[in-house]
């Protein structure tokens, strides 16, 4: 199991373990062997990793600590988002143990912070572990961070064991139960925290638990410290969640002569409309796309009215019906377009790839999470894009793709760029909604602007792809083929370019053909696809560089089950259209304006005036298509790495060219 890498021995002794006053040469995992119950006070970087490590125990009590006494974390204990994030990180077996009350999770009451590290083990004997290390990858990996752990068994030092047991019980008494009451002893799977009603009930429960903890008024006063807003500068998603928690706190409390107190339930109920805004549900209820959320209890998708969305189709004829419609739709890009057979076939591949990405998109967040967990590298999250961009000149059928998706997803409509504000796209991405957002003809500045805008441009794309970690939707957008963006953006979007145009002489015939395809389609096939995908993910799935592989497998199953031969356009791997487009642009520039490229040793000096003339925009746009690794200088002159550039455009220098360069 990947998570057990925490316990592998390393040559350098970063992790120092003292067991019963002697240096212990084993791993942290060895210390846990042979015990049945675990009581722990520790910060956990990932609840899933913690419970993977502690899976061997039949009873667990976890008191959640923090890494640092961070004021921004104060509000996690009253913010429903924190509870939802915690459960979204868990697998089905762990949630079952929580429901059966075999796992208890507790949290410091509002205004307090737990920084202790205590592990109590019991079974046939007792053992205590304390020291500097939290139960995290950094602390226990023994490869970069110096940590010290002291371990005592009861038969060796009963007094220390007794003292730490008492300390644990004292801390336990100062904490509150983190598990919502609705989870305990629940015998059925049900979607939780989805509707406004669910969230308000949870807010009431969290407020009541903190109230019962008897938090002194001066402690509540301290969490409203002046300067809180200053801490929100350069906000990322974690800080936005903290800010939301602070706003919830302000509405849950009031100032009295005796100080700040929590409101009773009936007064919280009167603020329902305020909480609808704070919990981000007022606008969502008016949004025709809203209402599909992930249920961590069973791994399936539900509507916010708690009815199941992921549903299996039992009748193979229904599946065959959709596959026929799909094949006819893709075939239109051969029948009604102008171009070579090769170009038409490449376009068909891209049409299906766009459909495939959209079908997989409600679980893209999950694939990103699995990929990061498997590779143990947070930096790899950006390798799986949350934006699909379908590019092409006019009349290439981009809008037809969105119309087909609209009906196969059960959409009532899709949004045109002129009708959607970038701020709303940002808000939608930060929601727990997983239904994809379809946008026709989005402005290229939405992706390529270099402004510091928090809701569009390069920084926005990087922030969204890097920091969105839990459930979130994806954006499927179309744009014209003049799209260009820097490498930091390109690697974070899935770019597909449509090559051939529709023959306008066949417009009427084409429109009738298209109408006959989408006229009687509905969202049932999409629901079955998501059901099958959830089953595969629940069984355990390894994510590869081809992040759409799981979708390809499902479509292959569909064709096999219905006795149909998989079409050639059912592609076998992800595409790299942007690299191909970029290579072709610079290959053409080099072939047609070679006098503007001066090879000097290991470098190429580009005379931008000879290559681009006085067109500053064309020059800047073209540079976006160059990999940043081959640009050695870009100020007054543009200097490229010779070997890297020639490799990029797939150009092989002639012998005479090499001789001339050497002789110079």
Short mmCIF file of N, CA, C and O in Angstrom, two decimals, residues 33-39 57-58 120-127 154 165:
data_model
loop_
_atom_site.label_atom_id
_atom_site.label_comp_id
_atom_site.label_asym_id
_atom_site.label_seq_id
_atom_site.Cartn_x
_atom_site.Cartn_y
_atom_site.Cartn_z
N UNK A 33 2.26 -2.31 15.86
CA UNK A 33 1.90 -3.71 15.69
C UNK A 33 1.47 -4.36 17.00
O UNK A 33 2.06 -4.12 18.06
N UNK A 34 0.42 -5.19 16.92
CA UNK A 34 -0.01 -6.00 18.06
C UNK A 34 -0.99 -5.32 19.00
O UNK A 34 -1.35 -5.90 20.03
N UNK A 35 -1.45 -4.10 18.65
CA UNK A 35 -2.40 -3.39 19.51
C UNK A 35 -3.78 -3.33 18.84
O UNK A 35 -3.89 -3.40 17.61
N UNK A 36 -4.82 -3.21 19.66
CA UNK A 36 -6.19 -3.26 19.15
C UNK A 36 -6.89 -1.91 19.13
O UNK A 36 -7.79 -1.69 18.34
N UNK A 37 -6.49 -1.01 20.04
CA UNK A 37 -7.14 0.29 20.13
C UNK A 37 -6.11 1.41 20.07
O UNK A 37 -4.99 1.26 20.57
N UNK A 38 -6.51 2.53 19.44
CA UNK A 38 -5.64 3.69 19.32
C UNK A 38 -6.40 4.94 19.74
O UNK A 38 -7.50 5.20 19.27
N UNK A 39 -5.78 5.69 20.65
CA UNK A 39 -6.28 7.02 20.99
C UNK A 39 -5.17 8.00 20.64
O UNK A 39 -4.04 7.84 21.11
N UNK A 57 -6.66 -1.09 13.63
CA UNK A 57 -7.29 -1.02 14.95
C UNK A 57 -8.80 -1.20 14.87
O UNK A 57 -9.43 -0.77 13.91
N UNK A 58 -9.38 -1.83 15.89
CA UNK A 58 -10.83 -2.03 15.91
C UNK A 58 -11.55 -0.86 16.58
O UNK A 58 -12.76 -0.72 16.46
N UNK A 120 -1.88 6.75 22.35
CA UNK A 120 -2.09 5.72 23.36
C UNK A 120 -2.52 4.44 22.67
O UNK A 120 -3.52 4.42 21.95
N UNK A 121 -1.77 3.37 22.89
CA UNK A 121 -2.06 2.07 22.29
C UNK A 121 -2.44 1.08 23.38
O UNK A 121 -1.83 1.06 24.46
N UNK A 122 -3.44 0.27 23.14
CA UNK A 122 -3.86 -0.72 24.15
C UNK A 122 -4.30 -2.00 23.46
O UNK A 122 -4.67 -2.02 22.30
N UNK A 123 -4.25 -3.05 24.21
CA UNK A 123 -4.62 -4.40 23.76
C UNK A 123 -4.24 -5.34 24.86
O UNK A 123 -4.70 -5.21 26.00
N UNK A 124 -3.35 -6.28 24.58
CA UNK A 124 -2.84 -7.16 25.63
C UNK A 124 -1.91 -6.41 26.57
O UNK A 124 -1.66 -6.83 27.70
N UNK A 125 -1.36 -5.28 26.10
CA UNK A 125 -0.56 -4.41 26.94
C UNK A 125 -0.82 -2.96 26.53
O UNK A 125 -1.58 -2.70 25.59
N UNK A 126 -0.20 -2.02 27.24
CA UNK A 126 -0.37 -0.61 26.94
C UNK A 126 0.96 0.01 26.52
O UNK A 126 2.03 -0.37 27.01
N UNK A 127 0.87 0.99 25.61
CA UNK A 127 2.06 1.71 25.15
C UNK A 127 1.67 3.16 24.89
O UNK A 127 0.58 3.44 24.40
N UNK A 154 3.90 0.01 29.35
CA UNK A 154 3.41 0.10 30.73
C UNK A 154 4.27 -0.70 31.70
O UNK A 154 4.57 -0.23 32.81
N UNK A 165 -2.01 9.08 29.89
CA UNK A 165 -3.42 8.70 29.78
C UNK A 165 -4.30 9.78 30.41
O UNK A 165 -5.34 10.16 29.85
#
